[in-house]
Amino acid sequence: MALERLLKGFADFRLGYYREHLDLFEKLATEGQSPKILIIGCSDARVDPGILTQTQPGDIFTVRNVAAMVPPAQIPPDQRQHGTSAAIEFAVRGLEVEHVVILGHALCGGIAALVDGADGAYASFDYLSTWTSVARETRDVVVREMAGRPRAEVLRAVEQAAVVNSVKNLMGFPWLAERVAAGKLVLHAWWFNLTEGQLYAFHPETATFDPVRGLELTPAVSRDTRLSALKPERFVAALAGKTPEF
């Protein structure tokens, strides 16, 4: 039944959307893609970047993995497989995107697995804990500083802090950092609360995730942003109501 639904959906797409936007698909086929935005989102079936942003084919270059994580850059590059890093490089160096968005979300199973660790439901999985260890140090900061808080608060804090950590890791790729320094690229840290349908964006000066209300927002990283703004300790301090220091 599930597969039949997909096949019916493709048939409807081909007879409907594809025909209605035939000029667009012909242009994409002949001229190639030239998106201005890279979105790194979670694999979670409930949080589709294209649907959330109501974009058309060709508008965004999308990478999805567990918990929307960016691993640290491997410098110098080795011969192992680096799928997410390869996609980021293609978007930045090949397509020359102007924005990179990390899109985390509420109720993230990957973050829950990271927080629960060996006591979690997925502790026996072969690859999950290794992948989510990208944000292990960030998790440790949050868990330590928020000891005694309800689990839901800790999870939300780690979800958001992991997004900030991924933005920090982006700056470890030299060719990406060069484009940021030249004013050709800006980075964004977003978190989507699917229970309320609200998007939040990280503000580097206040170290907080603020609701997105209009069409303008401050990026997490631009040419003049100090990377110390991306320290997990600043984010946790802001959560605790303290003045975050650079």
Short mmCIF file of C-alpha atoms in Angstrom, two decimals:
data_model
loop_
_atom_site.label_atom_id
_atom_site.label_comp_id
_atom_site.label_asym_id
_atom_site.label_seq_id
_atom_site.Cartn_x
_atom_site.Cartn_y
_atom_site.Cartn_z
CA MET A 1 0.00 0.00 0.00
CA ALA A 2 2.78 2.45 0.86
CA LEU A 3 4.60 1.86 -2.42
CA GLU A 4 1.38 2.07 -4.39
CA ARG A 5 0.80 5.49 -2.86
CA LEU A 6 4.19 6.63 -4.14
CA LEU A 7 3.53 5.33 -7.64
CA LYS A 8 0.12 6.99 -7.74
CA GLY A 9 1.73 10.18 -6.51
CA PHE A 10 4.26 10.09 -9.35
CA ALA A 11 1.50 9.49 -11.88
CA ASP A 12 -0.38 12.49 -10.52
CA PHE A 13 2.81 14.56 -10.61
CA ARG A 14 3.53 13.65 -14.22
CA LEU A 15 0.01 14.45 -15.40
CA GLY A 16 -0.39 17.52 -13.20
CA TYR A 17 2.55 19.48 -11.81
CA TYR A 18 5.04 18.39 -14.48
CA ARG A 19 2.78 19.41 -17.34
CA GLU A 20 1.84 22.68 -15.64
CA HIS A 21 5.52 23.56 -15.17
CA LEU A 22 6.91 22.02 -18.35
CA ASP A 23 8.81 25.20 -19.26
CA LEU A 24 10.59 25.11 -15.90
CA PHE A 25 11.64 21.48 -16.28
CA GLU A 26 12.83 22.06 -19.84
CA LYS A 27 14.94 24.99 -18.61
CA LEU A 28 16.41 22.92 -15.78
CA ALA A 29 17.18 20.09 -18.20
CA THR A 30 18.90 22.30 -20.77
CA GLU A 31 20.55 24.94 -18.58
CA GLY A 32 21.26 22.91 -15.45
CA GLN A 33 20.73 23.93 -11.83
CA SER A 34 21.74 27.23 -10.29
CA PRO A 35 20.28 27.33 -6.78
CA LYS A 36 21.34 30.17 -4.50
CA ILE A 37 20.66 28.28 -1.27
CA LEU A 38 21.96 25.07 0.29
CA ILE A 39 19.76 23.61 3.04
CA ILE A 40 21.18 20.92 5.29
CA GLY A 41 18.19 19.30 6.93
CA CYS A 42 17.25 16.22 8.90
CA SER A 43 16.18 12.95 7.30
CA ASP A 44 13.05 13.00 9.47
CA ALA A 45 10.00 12.32 7.28
CA ARG A 46 8.03 15.09 9.01
CA VAL A 47 10.39 17.93 8.12
CA ASP A 48 10.80 18.34 4.36
CA PRO A 49 12.76 21.52 3.49
CA GLY A 50 11.07 21.90 0.12
CA ILE A 51 7.59 21.73 1.60
CA LEU A 52 8.44 23.98 4.56
CA THR A 53 9.81 26.68 2.27
CA GLN A 54 7.32 26.14 -0.57
CA THR A 55 10.08 26.10 -3.19
CA GLN A 56 10.10 24.87 -6.78
CA PRO A 57 12.50 22.42 -8.42
CA GLY A 58 15.85 24.13 -8.88
CA ASP A 59 15.42 26.59 -6.01
CA ILE A 60 17.37 24.82 -3.28
CA PHE A 61 20.22 22.33 -3.13
CA THR A 62 19.36 19.95 -0.29
CA VAL A 63 21.37 17.63 1.92
CA ARG A 64 19.54 15.50 4.47
CA ASN A 65 21.04 13.30 7.15
CA VAL A 66 20.26 12.24 10.71
CA ALA A 67 19.84 15.37 12.89
CA ALA A 68 20.98 17.77 10.12
CA MET A 69 24.60 17.53 11.22
CA VAL A 70 27.76 18.84 9.59
CA PRO A 71 30.87 16.88 10.59
CA PRO A 72 34.17 18.66 11.19
CA ALA A 73 36.16 19.23 8.02
CA GLN A 74 38.79 16.58 7.33
CA ILE A 75 41.94 18.58 6.59
CA PRO A 76 43.82 17.37 4.65
CA PRO A 77 41.15 15.25 2.93
CA ASP A 78 41.54 11.50 3.29
CA GLN A 79 40.20 8.61 1.19
CA ARG A 80 37.18 7.81 3.34
CA GLN A 81 33.62 8.51 2.23
CA HIS A 82 32.40 11.96 3.29
CA GLY A 83 28.90 12.26 1.84
CA THR A 84 27.73 15.40 3.62
CA SER A 85 31.06 17.17 3.16
CA ALA A 86 31.07 16.29 -0.55
CA ALA A 87 27.59 17.74 -0.99
CA ILE A 88 28.59 20.93 0.83
CA GLU A 89 31.67 21.26 -1.38
CA PHE A 90 29.64 20.75 -4.55
CA ALA A 91 27.13 23.40 -3.49
CA VAL A 92 29.72 25.96 -2.36
CA ARG A 93 32.56 25.44 -4.84
CA GLY A 94 30.58 24.10 -7.79
CA LEU A 95 27.23 25.89 -7.64
CA GLU A 96 28.51 28.90 -5.67
CA VAL A 97 25.45 29.16 -3.46
CA GLU A 98 25.03 32.40 -1.54
CA HIS A 99 23.36 31.00 1.58
CA VAL A 100 23.83 27.83 3.62
CA VAL A 101 21.05 26.95 6.07
CA ILE A 102 21.28 24.34 8.82
CA LEU A 103 17.70 23.30 9.54
CA GLY A 104 17.17 21.42 12.80
CA HIS A 105 13.81 20.64 14.34
CA ALA A 106 11.85 19.69 17.43
CA LEU A 107 11.31 16.06 18.44
CA CYS A 108 14.42 14.94 16.57
CA GLY A 109 15.04 11.22 17.03
CA GLY A 110 18.73 11.54 16.25
CA ILE A 111 19.22 14.11 18.99
CA ALA A 112 17.20 11.98 21.41
CA ALA A 113 19.52 9.06 20.63
CA LEU A 114 22.53 11.31 21.25
CA VAL A 115 21.19 12.49 24.61
CA ASP A 116 20.10 9.03 25.81
CA GLY A 117 23.34 7.34 24.75
CA ALA A 118 23.80 3.77 25.95
CA ASP A 119 20.45 3.89 27.76
CA GLY A 120 18.49 4.76 24.63
CA ALA A 121 16.30 2.63 22.39
CA TYR A 122 18.81 2.82 19.54
CA ALA A 123 21.97 2.06 21.49
CA SER A 124 22.52 -1.21 19.60
CA PHE A 125 22.41 0.42 16.15
CA ASP A 126 25.61 0.06 14.13
CA TYR A 127 26.13 3.59 12.81
CA LEU A 128 23.87 6.00 14.66
CA SER A 129 25.99 6.77 17.71
CA THR A 130 29.12 7.25 15.61
CA TRP A 131 27.34 9.75 13.38
CA THR A 132 25.66 11.74 16.16
CA SER A 133 28.99 11.95 18.02
CA VAL A 134 29.54 14.97 15.75
CA ALA A 135 27.67 16.88 18.46
CA ARG A 136 28.78 14.87 21.50
CA GLU A 137 30.82 17.66 23.08
CA THR A 138 27.96 20.08 22.51
CA ARG A 139 25.56 17.64 24.18
CA ASP A 140 27.90 17.32 27.14
CA VAL A 141 27.95 21.09 27.65
CA VAL A 142 24.16 21.32 27.56
CA VAL A 143 23.58 18.30 29.81
CA ARG A 144 26.10 19.55 32.35
CA GLU A 145 24.82 23.11 32.49
CA MET A 146 21.14 22.10 32.47
CA ALA A 147 21.39 19.34 35.06
CA GLY A 148 18.08 18.91 36.85
CA ARG A 149 16.00 20.44 34.06
CA PRO A 150 13.12 18.45 32.52
CA ARG A 151 14.18 16.09 29.72
CA ALA A 152 12.10 17.99 27.17
CA GLU A 153 14.04 21.19 27.91
CA VAL A 154 17.37 19.40 27.62
CA LEU A 155 16.39 17.81 24.30
CA ARG A 156 15.27 21.11 22.85
CA ALA A 157 18.48 22.78 24.00
CA VAL A 158 20.64 20.05 22.44
CA GLU A 159 18.61 20.22 19.21
CA GLN A 160 19.31 23.91 18.91
CA ALA A 161 22.89 23.78 20.15
CA ALA A 162 23.65 21.03 17.62
CA VAL A 163 22.48 23.35 14.83
CA VAL A 164 24.88 26.04 16.06
CA ASN A 165 27.65 23.45 16.29
CA SER A 166 27.07 22.46 12.67
CA VAL A 167 27.35 26.08 11.57
CA LYS A 168 30.64 26.30 13.48
CA ASN A 169 31.86 23.15 11.71
CA LEU A 170 30.99 24.68 8.34
CA MET A 171 33.58 27.37 8.98
CA GLY A 172 36.24 24.67 9.21
CA PHE A 173 36.09 24.14 5.43
CA PRO A 174 38.69 26.61 4.08
CA TRP A 175 36.99 27.27 0.74
CA LEU A 176 33.71 27.96 2.54
CA ALA A 177 35.30 30.28 5.10
CA GLU A 178 37.02 32.16 2.27
CA ARG A 179 33.68 32.89 0.62
CA VAL A 180 32.22 34.06 3.93
CA ALA A 181 35.21 36.38 4.46
CA ALA A 182 34.76 37.76 0.94
CA GLY A 183 31.10 38.56 1.60
CA LYS A 184 29.93 36.03 -0.99
CA LEU A 185 28.31 33.59 1.44
CA VAL A 186 26.32 33.78 4.68
CA LEU A 187 25.32 30.98 7.04
CA HIS A 188 22.04 30.48 8.87
CA ALA A 189 21.06 28.36 11.88
CA TRP A 190 17.35 27.51 11.91
CA TRP A 191 15.19 25.34 14.13
CA PHE A 192 11.63 24.34 13.25
CA ASN A 193 9.05 23.57 15.95
CA LEU A 194 6.69 21.25 14.11
CA THR A 195 4.19 21.16 16.98
CA GLU A 196 3.46 24.87 16.55
CA GLY A 197 4.50 25.41 12.94
CA GLN A 198 7.03 28.09 13.90
CA LEU A 199 10.52 28.69 12.52
CA TYR A 200 13.28 30.03 14.79
CA ALA A 201 16.63 31.54 13.75
CA PHE A 202 19.83 31.88 15.77
CA HIS A 203 20.96 35.44 16.43
CA PRO A 204 24.75 35.62 17.02
CA GLU A 205 24.67 38.71 19.24
CA THR A 206 22.15 37.38 21.75
CA ALA A 207 23.02 33.67 21.28
CA THR A 208 19.30 32.88 21.18
CA PHE A 209 16.88 31.31 18.73
CA ASP A 210 14.21 33.89 17.97
CA PRO A 211 10.90 33.36 16.13
CA VAL A 212 11.02 34.34 12.47
CA ARG A 213 8.17 36.78 11.90
CA GLY A 214 8.96 38.62 8.68
CA LEU A 215 11.13 38.37 5.58
CA GLU A 216 14.36 39.67 7.12
CA LEU A 217 16.65 38.11 9.71
CA THR A 218 20.22 38.31 10.93
CA PRO A 219 22.36 35.41 9.67
CA ALA A 220 24.24 33.24 12.13
CA VAL A 221 27.50 33.96 10.33
CA SER A 222 28.37 36.73 7.91
CA ARG A 223 31.64 38.42 6.98
CA ASP A 224 31.82 40.36 10.26
CA THR A 225 30.65 37.65 12.67
CA ARG A 226 33.05 36.55 15.38
CA LEU A 227 33.25 32.76 15.52
CA SER A 228 33.25 32.93 19.32
CA ALA A 229 29.54 33.68 18.90
CA LEU A 230 29.09 30.00 18.03
CA LYS A 231 30.38 28.55 21.29
CA PRO A 232 27.87 26.16 22.91
CA GLU A 233 28.65 27.75 26.27
CA ARG A 234 27.26 31.10 25.05
CA PHE A 235 24.06 29.46 23.87
CA VAL A 236 23.54 27.63 27.18
CA ALA A 237 24.28 30.82 29.12
CA ALA A 238 21.61 32.65 27.16
CA LEU A 239 19.14 29.83 27.92
CA ALA A 240 19.89 30.27 31.60
CA GLY A 241 19.13 33.97 31.36
CA LYS A 242 22.76 35.06 31.68
CA THR A 243 24.48 37.59 29.46
CA PRO A 244 26.42 35.57 26.87
CA GLU A 245 30.05 36.64 26.54
CA PHE A 246 32.24 36.40 23.49
#
